[in-house]
mmCIF file of C-alpha atoms in Angstrom:
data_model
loop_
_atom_site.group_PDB
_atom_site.id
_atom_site.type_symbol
_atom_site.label_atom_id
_atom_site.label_comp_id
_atom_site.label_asym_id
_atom_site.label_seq_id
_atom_site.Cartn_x
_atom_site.Cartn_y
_atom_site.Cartn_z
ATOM 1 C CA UNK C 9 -16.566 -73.743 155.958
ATOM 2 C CA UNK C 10 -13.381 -74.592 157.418
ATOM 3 C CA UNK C 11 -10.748 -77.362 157.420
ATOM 4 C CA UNK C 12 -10.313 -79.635 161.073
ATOM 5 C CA UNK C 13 -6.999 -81.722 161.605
ATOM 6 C CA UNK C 14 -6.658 -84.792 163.396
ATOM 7 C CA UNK C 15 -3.896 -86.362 164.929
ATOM 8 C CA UNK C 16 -3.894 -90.154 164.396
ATOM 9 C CA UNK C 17 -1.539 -92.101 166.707
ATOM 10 C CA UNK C 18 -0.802 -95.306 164.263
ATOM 11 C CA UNK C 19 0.304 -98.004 166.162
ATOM 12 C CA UNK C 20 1.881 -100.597 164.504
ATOM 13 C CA UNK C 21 2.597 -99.324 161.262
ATOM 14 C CA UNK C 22 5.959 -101.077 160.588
ATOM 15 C CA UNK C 23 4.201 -104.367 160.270
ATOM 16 C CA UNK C 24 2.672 -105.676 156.731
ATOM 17 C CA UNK C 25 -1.549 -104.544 157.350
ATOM 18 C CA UNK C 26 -0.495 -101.649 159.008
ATOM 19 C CA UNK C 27 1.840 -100.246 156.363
ATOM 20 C CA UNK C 28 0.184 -100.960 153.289
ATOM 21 C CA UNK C 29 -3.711 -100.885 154.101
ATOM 22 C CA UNK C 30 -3.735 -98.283 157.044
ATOM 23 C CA UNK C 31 -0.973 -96.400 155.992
ATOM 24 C CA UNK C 32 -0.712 -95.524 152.472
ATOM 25 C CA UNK C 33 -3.592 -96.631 150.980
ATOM 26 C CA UNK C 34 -5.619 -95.167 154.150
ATOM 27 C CA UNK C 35 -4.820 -92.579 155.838
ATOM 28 C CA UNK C 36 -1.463 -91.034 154.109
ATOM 29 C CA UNK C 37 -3.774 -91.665 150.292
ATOM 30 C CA UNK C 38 -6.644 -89.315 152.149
ATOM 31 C CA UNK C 39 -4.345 -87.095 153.471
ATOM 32 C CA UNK C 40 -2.455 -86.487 149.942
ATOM 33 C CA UNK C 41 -6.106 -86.481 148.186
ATOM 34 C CA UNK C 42 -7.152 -82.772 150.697
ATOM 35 C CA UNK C 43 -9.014 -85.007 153.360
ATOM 36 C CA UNK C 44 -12.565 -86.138 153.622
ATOM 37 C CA UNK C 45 -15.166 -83.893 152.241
ATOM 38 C CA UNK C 46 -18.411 -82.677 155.235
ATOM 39 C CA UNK C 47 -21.401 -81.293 154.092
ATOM 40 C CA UNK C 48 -20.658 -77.504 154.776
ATOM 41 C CA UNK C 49 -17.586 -77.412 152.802
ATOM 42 C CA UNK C 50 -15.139 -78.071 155.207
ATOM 43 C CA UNK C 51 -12.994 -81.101 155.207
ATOM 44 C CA UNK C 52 -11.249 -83.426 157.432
ATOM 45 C CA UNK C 53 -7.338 -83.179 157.430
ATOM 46 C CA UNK C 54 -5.105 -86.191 158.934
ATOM 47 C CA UNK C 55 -1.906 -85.795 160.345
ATOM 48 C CA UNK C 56 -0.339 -89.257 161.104
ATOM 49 C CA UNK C 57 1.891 -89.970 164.234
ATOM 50 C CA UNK C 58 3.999 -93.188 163.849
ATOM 51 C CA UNK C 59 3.894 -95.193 166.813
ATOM 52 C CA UNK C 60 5.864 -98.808 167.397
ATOM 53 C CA UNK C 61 9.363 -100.328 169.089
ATOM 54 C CA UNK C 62 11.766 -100.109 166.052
ATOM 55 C CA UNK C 63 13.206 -96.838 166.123
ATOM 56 C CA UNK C 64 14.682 -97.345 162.312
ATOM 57 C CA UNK C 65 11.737 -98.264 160.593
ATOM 58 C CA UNK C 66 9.748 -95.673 161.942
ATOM 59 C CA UNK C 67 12.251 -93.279 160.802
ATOM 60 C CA UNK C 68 12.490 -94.502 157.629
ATOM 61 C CA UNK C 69 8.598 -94.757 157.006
ATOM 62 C CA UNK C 70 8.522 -91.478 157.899
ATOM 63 C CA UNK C 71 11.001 -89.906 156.123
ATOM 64 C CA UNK C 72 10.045 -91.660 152.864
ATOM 65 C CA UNK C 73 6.362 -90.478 153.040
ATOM 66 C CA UNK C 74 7.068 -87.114 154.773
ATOM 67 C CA UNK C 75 5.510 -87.967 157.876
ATOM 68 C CA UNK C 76 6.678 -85.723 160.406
ATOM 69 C CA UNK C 77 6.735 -86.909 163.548
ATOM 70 C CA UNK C 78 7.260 -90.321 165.091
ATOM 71 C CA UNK C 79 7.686 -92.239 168.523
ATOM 72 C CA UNK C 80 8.621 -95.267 170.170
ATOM 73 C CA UNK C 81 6.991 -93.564 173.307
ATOM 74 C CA UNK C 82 3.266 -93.902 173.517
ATOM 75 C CA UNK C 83 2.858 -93.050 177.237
ATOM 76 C CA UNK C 84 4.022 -89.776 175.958
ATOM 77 C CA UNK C 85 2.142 -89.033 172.742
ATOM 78 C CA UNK C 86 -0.924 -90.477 174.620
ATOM 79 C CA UNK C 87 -0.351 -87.678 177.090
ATOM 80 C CA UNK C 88 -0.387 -84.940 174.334
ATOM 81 C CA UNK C 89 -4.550 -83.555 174.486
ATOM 82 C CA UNK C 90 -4.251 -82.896 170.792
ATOM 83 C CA UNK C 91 -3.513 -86.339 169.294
ATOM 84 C CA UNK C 92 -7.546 -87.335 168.928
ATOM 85 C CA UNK C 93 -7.380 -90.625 167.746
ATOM 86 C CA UNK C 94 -5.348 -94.322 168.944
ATOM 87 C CA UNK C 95 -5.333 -96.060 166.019
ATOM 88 C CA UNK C 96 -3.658 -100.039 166.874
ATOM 89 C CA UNK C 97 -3.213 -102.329 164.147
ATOM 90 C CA UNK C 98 0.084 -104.306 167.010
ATOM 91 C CA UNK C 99 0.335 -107.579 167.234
ATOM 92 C CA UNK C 100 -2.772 -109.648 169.229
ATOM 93 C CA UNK C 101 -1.053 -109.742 172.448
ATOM 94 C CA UNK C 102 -0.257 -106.150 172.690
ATOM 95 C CA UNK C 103 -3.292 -104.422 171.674
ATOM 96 C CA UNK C 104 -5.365 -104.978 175.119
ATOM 97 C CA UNK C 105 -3.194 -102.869 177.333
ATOM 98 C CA UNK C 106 -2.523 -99.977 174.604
ATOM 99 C CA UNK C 107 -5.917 -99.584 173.803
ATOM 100 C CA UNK C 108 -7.108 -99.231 177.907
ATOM 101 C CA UNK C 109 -4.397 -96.690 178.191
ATOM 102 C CA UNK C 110 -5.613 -94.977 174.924
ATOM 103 C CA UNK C 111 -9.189 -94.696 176.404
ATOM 104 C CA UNK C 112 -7.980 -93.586 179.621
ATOM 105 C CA UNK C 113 -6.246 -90.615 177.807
ATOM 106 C CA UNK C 114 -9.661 -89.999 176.520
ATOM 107 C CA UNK C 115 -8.613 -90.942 172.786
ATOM 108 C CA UNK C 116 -11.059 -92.295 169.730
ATOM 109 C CA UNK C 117 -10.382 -95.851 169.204
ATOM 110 C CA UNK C 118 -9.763 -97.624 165.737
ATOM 111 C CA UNK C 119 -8.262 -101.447 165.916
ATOM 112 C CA UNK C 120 -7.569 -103.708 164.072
ATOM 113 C CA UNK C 121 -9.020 -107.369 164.819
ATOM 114 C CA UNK C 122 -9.303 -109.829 166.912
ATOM 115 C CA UNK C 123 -9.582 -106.871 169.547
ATOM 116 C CA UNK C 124 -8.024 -108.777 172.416
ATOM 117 C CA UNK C 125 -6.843 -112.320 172.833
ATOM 118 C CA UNK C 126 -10.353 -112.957 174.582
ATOM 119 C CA UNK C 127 -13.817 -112.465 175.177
ATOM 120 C CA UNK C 128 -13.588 -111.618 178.795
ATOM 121 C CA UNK C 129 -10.398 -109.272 177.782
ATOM 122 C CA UNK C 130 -12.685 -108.177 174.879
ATOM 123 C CA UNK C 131 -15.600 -107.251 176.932
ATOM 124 C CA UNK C 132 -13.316 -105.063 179.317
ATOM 125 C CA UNK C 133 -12.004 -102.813 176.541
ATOM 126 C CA UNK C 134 -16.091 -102.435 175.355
ATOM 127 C CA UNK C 135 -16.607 -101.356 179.657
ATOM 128 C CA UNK C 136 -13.965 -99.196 179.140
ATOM 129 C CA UNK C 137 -14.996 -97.342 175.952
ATOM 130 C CA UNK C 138 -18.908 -97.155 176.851
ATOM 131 C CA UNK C 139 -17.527 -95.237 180.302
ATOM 132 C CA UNK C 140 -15.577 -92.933 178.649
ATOM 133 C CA UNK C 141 -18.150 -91.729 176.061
ATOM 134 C CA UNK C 142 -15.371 -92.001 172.842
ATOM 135 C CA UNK C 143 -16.387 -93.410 169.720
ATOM 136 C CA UNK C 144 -14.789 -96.849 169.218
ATOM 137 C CA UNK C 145 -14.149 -98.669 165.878
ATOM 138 C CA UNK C 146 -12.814 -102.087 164.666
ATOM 139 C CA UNK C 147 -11.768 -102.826 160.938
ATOM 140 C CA UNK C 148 -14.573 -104.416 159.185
ATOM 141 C CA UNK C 149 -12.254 -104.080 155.583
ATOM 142 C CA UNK C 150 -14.305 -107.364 154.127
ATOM 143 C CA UNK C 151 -17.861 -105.632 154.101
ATOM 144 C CA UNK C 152 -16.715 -102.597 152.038
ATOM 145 C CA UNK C 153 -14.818 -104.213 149.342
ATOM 146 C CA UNK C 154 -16.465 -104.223 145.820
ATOM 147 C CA UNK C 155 -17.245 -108.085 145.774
ATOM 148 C CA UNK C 156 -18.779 -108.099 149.037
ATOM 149 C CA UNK C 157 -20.799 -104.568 148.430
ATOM 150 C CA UNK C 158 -22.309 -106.162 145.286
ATOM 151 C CA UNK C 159 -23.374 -109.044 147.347
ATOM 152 C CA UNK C 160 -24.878 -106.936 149.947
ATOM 153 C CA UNK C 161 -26.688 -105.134 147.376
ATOM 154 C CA UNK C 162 -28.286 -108.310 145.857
ATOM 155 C CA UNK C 163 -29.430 -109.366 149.008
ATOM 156 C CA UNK C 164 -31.255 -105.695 149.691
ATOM 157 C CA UNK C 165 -33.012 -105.953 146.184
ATOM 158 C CA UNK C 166 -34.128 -109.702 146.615
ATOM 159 C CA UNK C 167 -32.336 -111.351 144.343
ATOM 160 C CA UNK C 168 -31.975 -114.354 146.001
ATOM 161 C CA UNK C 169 -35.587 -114.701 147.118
ATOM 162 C CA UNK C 170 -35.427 -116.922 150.293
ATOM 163 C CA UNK C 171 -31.230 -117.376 150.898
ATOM 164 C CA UNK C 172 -30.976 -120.937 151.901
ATOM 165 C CA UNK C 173 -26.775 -121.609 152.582
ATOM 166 C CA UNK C 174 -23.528 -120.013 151.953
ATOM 167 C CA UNK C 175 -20.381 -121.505 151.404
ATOM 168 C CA UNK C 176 -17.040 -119.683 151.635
ATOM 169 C CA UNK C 177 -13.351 -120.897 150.525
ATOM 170 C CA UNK C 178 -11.020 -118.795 151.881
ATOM 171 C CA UNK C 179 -6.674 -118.990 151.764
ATOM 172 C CA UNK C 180 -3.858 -119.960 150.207
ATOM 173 C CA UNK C 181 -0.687 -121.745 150.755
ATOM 174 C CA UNK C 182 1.785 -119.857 153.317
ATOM 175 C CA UNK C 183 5.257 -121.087 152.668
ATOM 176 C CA UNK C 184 6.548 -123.183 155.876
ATOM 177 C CA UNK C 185 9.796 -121.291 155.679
ATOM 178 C CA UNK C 186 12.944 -123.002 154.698
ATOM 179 C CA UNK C 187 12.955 -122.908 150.966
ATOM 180 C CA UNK C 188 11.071 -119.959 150.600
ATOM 181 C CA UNK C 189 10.199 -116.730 153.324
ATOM 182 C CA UNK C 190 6.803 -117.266 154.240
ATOM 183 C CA UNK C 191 4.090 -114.303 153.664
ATOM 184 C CA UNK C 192 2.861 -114.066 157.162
ATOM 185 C CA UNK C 193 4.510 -113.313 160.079
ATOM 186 C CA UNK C 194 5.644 -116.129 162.292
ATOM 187 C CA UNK C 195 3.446 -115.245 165.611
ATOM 188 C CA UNK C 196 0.581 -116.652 163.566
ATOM 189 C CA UNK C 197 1.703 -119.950 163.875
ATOM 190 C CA UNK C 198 2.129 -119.174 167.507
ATOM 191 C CA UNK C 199 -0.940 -119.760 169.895
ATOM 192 C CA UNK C 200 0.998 -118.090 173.219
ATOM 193 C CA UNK C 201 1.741 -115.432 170.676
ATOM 194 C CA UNK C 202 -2.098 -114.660 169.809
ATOM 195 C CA UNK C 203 -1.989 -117.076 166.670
ATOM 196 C CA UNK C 204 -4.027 -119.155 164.974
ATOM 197 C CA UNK C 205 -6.522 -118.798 161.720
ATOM 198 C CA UNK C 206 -9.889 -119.606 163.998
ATOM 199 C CA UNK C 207 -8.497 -116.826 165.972
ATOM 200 C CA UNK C 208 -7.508 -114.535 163.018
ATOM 201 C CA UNK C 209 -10.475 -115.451 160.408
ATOM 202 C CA UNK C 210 -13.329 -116.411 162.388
ATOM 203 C CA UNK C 211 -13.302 -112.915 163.590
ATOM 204 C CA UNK C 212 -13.813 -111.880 159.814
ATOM 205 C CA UNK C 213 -16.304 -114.135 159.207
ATOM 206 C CA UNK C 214 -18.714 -112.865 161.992
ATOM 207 C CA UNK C 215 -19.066 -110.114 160.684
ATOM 208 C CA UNK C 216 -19.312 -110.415 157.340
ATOM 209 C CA UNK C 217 -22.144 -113.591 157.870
ATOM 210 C CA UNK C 218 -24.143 -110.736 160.515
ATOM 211 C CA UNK C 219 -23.791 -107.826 158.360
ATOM 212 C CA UNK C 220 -24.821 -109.653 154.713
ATOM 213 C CA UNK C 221 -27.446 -112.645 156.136
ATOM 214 C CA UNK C 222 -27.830 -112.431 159.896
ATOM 215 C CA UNK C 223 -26.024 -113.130 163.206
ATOM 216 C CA UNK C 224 -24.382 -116.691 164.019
ATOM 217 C CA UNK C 225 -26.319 -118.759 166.215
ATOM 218 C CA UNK C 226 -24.120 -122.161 166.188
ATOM 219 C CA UNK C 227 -21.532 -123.497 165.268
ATOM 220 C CA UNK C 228 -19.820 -126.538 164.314
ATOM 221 C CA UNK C 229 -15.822 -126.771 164.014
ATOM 222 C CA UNK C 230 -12.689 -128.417 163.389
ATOM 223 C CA UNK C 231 -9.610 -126.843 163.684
ATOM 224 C CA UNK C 232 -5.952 -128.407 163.004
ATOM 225 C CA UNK C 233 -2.708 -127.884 162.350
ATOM 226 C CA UNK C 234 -1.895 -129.334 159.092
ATOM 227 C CA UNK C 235 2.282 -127.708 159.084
ATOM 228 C CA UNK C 236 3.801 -128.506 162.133
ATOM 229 C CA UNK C 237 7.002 -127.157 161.666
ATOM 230 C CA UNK C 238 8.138 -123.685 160.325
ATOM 231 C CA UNK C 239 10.660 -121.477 159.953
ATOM 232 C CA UNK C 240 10.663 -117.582 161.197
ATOM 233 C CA UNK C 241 12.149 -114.414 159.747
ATOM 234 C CA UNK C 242 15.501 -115.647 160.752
ATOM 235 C CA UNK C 243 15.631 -118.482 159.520
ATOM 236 C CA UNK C 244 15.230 -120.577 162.642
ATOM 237 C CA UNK C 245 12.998 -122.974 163.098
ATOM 238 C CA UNK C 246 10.078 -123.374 165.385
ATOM 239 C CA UNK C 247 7.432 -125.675 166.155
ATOM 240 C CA UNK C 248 3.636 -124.293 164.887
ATOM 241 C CA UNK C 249 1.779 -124.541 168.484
ATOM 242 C CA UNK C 250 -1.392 -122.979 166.605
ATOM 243 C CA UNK C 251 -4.112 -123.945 164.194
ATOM 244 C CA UNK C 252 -3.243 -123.076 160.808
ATOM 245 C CA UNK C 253 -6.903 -124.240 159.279
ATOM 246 C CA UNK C 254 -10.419 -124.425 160.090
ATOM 247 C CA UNK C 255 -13.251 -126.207 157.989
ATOM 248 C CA UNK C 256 -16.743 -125.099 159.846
ATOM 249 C CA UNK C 257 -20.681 -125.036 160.116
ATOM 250 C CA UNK C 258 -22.386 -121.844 161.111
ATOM 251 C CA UNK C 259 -26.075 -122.097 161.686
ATOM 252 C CA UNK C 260 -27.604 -118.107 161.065
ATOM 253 C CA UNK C 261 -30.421 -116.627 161.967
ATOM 254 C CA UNK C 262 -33.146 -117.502 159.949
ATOM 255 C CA UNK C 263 -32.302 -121.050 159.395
ATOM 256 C CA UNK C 264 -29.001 -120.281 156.708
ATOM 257 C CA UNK C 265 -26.459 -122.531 156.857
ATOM 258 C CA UNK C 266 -23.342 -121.211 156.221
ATOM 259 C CA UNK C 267 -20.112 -123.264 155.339
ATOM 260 C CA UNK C 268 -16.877 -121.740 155.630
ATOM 261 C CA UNK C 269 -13.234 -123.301 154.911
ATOM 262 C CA UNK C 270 -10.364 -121.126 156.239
ATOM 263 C CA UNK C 271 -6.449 -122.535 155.033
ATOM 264 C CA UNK C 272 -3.046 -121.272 155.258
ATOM 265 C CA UNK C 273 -2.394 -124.837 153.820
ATOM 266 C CA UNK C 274 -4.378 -125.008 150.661
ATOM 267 C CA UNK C 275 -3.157 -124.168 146.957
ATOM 268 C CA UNK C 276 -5.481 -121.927 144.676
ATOM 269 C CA UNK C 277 -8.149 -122.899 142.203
ATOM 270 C CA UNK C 278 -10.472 -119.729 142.491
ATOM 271 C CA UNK C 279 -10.896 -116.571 141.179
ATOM 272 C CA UNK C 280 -9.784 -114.526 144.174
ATOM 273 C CA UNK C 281 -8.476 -115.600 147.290
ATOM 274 C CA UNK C 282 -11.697 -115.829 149.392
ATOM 275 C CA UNK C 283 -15.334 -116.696 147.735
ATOM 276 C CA UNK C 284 -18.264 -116.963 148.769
ATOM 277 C CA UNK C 285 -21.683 -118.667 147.087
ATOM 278 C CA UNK C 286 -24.818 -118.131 147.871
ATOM 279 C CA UNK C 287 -27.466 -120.213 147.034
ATOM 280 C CA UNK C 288 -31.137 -118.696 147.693
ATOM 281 C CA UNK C 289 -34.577 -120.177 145.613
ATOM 282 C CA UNK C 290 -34.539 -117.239 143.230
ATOM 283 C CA UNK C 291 -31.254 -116.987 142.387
ATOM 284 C CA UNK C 292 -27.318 -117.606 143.243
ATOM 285 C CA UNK C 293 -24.246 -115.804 143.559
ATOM 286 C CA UNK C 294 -20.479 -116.099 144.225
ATOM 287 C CA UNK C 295 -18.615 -113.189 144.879
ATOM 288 C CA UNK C 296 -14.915 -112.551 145.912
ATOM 289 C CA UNK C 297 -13.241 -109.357 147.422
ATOM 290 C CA UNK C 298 -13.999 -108.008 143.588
ATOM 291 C CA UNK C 299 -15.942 -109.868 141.782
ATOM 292 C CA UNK C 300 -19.287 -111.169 142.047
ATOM 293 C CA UNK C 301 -21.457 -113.429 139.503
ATOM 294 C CA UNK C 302 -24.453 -114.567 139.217
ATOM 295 C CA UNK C 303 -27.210 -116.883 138.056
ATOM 296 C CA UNK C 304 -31.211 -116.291 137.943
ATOM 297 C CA UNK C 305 -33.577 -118.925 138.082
ATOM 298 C CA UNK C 306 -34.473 -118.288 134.945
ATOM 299 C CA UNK C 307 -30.629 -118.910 133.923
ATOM 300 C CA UNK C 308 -30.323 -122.209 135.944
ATOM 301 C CA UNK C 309 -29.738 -125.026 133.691
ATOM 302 C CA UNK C 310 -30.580 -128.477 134.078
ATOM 303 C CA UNK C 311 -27.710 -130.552 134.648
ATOM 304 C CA UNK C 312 -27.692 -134.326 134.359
ATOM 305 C CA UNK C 313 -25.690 -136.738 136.372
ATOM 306 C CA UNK C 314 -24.021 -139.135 134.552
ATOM 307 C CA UNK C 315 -20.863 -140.997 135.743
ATOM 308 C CA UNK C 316 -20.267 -142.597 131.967
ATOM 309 C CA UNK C 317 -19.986 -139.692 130.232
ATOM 310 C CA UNK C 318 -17.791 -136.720 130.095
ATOM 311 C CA UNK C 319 -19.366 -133.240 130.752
ATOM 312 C CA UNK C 320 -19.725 -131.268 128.251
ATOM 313 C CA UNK C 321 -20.959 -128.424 129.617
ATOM 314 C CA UNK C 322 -19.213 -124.793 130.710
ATOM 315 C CA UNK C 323 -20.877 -124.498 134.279
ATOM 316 C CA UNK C 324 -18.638 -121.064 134.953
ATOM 317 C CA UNK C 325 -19.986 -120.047 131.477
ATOM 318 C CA UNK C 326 -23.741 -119.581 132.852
ATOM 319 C CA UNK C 327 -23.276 -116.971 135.365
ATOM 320 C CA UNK C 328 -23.464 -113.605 134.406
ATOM 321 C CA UNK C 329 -20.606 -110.446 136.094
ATOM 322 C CA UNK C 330 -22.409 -108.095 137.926
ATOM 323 C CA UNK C 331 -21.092 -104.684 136.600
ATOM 324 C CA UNK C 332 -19.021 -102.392 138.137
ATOM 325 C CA UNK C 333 -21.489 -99.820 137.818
ATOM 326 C CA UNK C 334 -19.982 -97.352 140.753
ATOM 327 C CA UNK C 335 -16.888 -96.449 141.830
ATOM 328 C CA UNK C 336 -15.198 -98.640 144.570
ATOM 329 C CA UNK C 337 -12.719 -96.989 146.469
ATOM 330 C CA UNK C 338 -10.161 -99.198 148.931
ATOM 331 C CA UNK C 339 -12.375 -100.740 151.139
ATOM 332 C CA UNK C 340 -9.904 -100.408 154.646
ATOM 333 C CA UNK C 341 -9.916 -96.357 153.118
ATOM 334 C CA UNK C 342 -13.549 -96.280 152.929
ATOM 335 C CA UNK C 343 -13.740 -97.515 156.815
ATOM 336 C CA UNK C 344 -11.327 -95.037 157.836
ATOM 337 C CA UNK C 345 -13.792 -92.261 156.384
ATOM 338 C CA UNK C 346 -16.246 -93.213 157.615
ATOM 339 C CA UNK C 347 -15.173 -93.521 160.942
ATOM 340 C CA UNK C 348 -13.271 -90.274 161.148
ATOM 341 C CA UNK C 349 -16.850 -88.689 160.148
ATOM 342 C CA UNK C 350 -18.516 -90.407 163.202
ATOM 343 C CA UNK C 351 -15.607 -89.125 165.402
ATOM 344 C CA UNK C 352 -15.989 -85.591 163.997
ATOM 345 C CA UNK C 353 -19.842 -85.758 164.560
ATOM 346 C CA UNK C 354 -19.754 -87.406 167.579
ATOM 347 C CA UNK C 355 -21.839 -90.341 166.947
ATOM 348 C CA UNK C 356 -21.164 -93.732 167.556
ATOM 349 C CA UNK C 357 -19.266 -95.946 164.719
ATOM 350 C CA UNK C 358 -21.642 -99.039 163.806
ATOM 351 C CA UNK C 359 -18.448 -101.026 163.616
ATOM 352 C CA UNK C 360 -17.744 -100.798 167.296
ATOM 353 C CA UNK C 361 -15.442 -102.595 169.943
ATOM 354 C CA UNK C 362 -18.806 -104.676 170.732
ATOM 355 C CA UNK C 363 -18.954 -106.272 167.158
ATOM 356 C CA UNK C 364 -15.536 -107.056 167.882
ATOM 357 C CA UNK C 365 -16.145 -108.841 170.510
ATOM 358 C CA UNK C 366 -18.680 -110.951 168.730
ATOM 359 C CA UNK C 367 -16.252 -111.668 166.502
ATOM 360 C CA UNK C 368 -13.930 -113.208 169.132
ATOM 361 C CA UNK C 369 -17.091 -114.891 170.742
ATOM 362 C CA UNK C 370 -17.146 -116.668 167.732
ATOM 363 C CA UNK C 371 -13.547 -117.504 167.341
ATOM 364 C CA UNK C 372 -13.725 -119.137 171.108
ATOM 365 C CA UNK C 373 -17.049 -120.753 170.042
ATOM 366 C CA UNK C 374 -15.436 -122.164 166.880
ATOM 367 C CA UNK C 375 -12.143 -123.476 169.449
ATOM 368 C CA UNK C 376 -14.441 -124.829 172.248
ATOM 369 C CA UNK C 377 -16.588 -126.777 168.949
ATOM 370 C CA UNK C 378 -12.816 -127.905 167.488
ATOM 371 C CA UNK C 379 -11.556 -129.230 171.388
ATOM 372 C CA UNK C 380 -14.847 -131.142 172.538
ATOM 373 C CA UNK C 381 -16.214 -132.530 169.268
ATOM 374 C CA UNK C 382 -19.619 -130.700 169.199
ATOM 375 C CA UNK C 383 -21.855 -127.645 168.266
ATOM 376 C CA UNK C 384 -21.956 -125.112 169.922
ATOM 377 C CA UNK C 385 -24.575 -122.420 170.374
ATOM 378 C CA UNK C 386 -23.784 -118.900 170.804
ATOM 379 C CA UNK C 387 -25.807 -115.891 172.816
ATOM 380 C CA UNK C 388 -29.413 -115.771 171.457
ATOM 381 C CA UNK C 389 -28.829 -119.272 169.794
ATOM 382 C CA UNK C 390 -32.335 -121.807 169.737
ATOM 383 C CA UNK C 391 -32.439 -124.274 172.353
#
């Protein structure tokens, strides 16, 4: 029974995702709570490395959450044989030629998504990683948040008997700029900057659909840009050159039909920011990031349609919660666990640089749909 550190080089941290999720309520939250637990009594210390260009911040991050060591030299920390783990959570267009060097250092890979800015820059980083024999991660936060675990579990008890479509609403409205700071950083808007929600969401969206119903097989899309003009963290503005929405048809294995709207331009009338309902013969569902309701078929009641008269009926009043009958931890936490266990046992991560890559297959898939007007089938798609 003994204790192993590792070294995580965190990339990126000064930005908003890499600060709060990775940072605190990740890694620094396990490392304050005596590591991860193993099954002879040991555990698994962490010992983040801050890694990015702005000398200040870093110091500041890590002087404020007694981190003690930081760099705005990765060639050098990537050189040191006892920092394990790369961890990159930069923006889009940086993260390709990081991670190569990280693997050629011979250093565990976590990233953040989309993994490169695409598939053919994708597909070198999963060369890459296979040759070198490290175990390689991507951030699959979606699939281990409470809403999304309850859904998976109704699926694995057949709730839903034969799952017919899904329909997701997903976003919320990013201010342009001027009259307020907007909560995203401007190089989203940018598509020479790695922008672009198809780019950013669609990569979510793979693997949530593959991992809860089955793998995409088509799709259908239309992307725009609804704000053309913004305004960036100084106050200047700058034209939007990428798509800030995306309203699309993906055709799963299976014959589901999933429908998923994606909006930095859209004001809030949900629950939660993202939802998705599922409609099978048995039974339905809509669950957020939380959350997750439900109604039987033996609950479903029998609405009328009739344009002359007002409803009178509570629809939202007819589904049932699902309890919170376990504990749900942060779900970017409970990724980092896990994959710090596979590293430590040597086994490959089932959230790997390949299912990011499928991710950005998608995303290119959904563009290509968007640009030409048509569907589009993907690898293993029916004729």
């Amino acid at each position: 029974m003994s204790d192993h550190t590792y070294r995580i080089l965190m990339n990126g941290v000064t930005g908003r995702m890499g600060y709060h999720q990775h940072l605190l309520r990740s890694v620094l939250a396990i490392r304050d709570d005596g590591g991860v637990a193993l099954d002879d009594g040991g555990r698994i210390q962490v010992e983040p490395v801050l890694v990015g260009r702005n000398a200040d911040k870093l110091a500041r991050i890590a002087d404020q959450h007694g981190v003690s060591e930081w760099s705005t030299d990765l060639d050098a920390l990537l050189a040191e044989d006892d920092a394990r783990i790369y961890f990159d959570t930069q923006a889009t267009s940086e993260r390709k030629k990081a991670i190569l060097k990280a693997v050629a250092a011979g250093k565990h890979v976590y990233t953040e998504k989309p993994v490169a800015s695409s598939v053919a820059e994708g597909e070198e980083l999963v060369r890459a990683a296979e040759s070198s024999g490290i175990t390689h991660g991507v951030v699959h936060d979606k699939i281990f948040l409470p809403g999304l675990r309850k859904l998976k579990r109704l699926v694995e008890a057949g709730f839903f008997g034969r799952i017919l479509s899904v329909r997701g609403e997903f976003g919320y409205w990013v201010f342009e700029g001027d009259l307020l700071p907007a909560q995203r950083p401007s190089w989203n808007y940018r598509a020479e900057d790695g922008g672009g929600v198809v780019l950013d969401m669609f990569c979510h969206w793979n693997y949530v659909l593959e991992n809860l119903f089955g793998p995409v097989r088509a799709v259908t899309a239309k992307a725009v840009t609804h704000i053309p003009e913004r305004w960036d963290e100084q106050g200047r503005r700058y034209d939007a050159t990428a798509d800030d929405a995306a309203y699309a048809i993906f055709e799963l294995e299976g014959d589901v039909i999933a429908q998923i709207n994606s909006s930095w331009a859209v004001r809030v009338e949900r629950k939660e920011l993202v939802e998705f309902q599922v409609d099978g013969t048995h039974g339905s569902a809509v669950a957020g990031l939380f959350g997750c309701r439900v109604q039987p078929r033996v609950r479903t009641p029998r609405p009328t349609w009739n344009p002359d008269e007002p409803t009178t009926e509570d629809f939202r009043a007819q589904w049932d919660e699902v309890p919170d009958n376990v504990v749900f931890g942060n779900g970017f936490r409970a990724q980092w666990e896990q994959f710090l266990l596979d590293v430590h046992h040597g086994r490959p991560h089932p959230y790997d640089l390949a299912a990011g890559v499928r991710g950005l297959r998608l995303a290119e898939a959904g563009l290509a749909s968007s640009a030409q007007g048509r569907r589009i089938e993907l690898p293993g798609g029916a004729a």
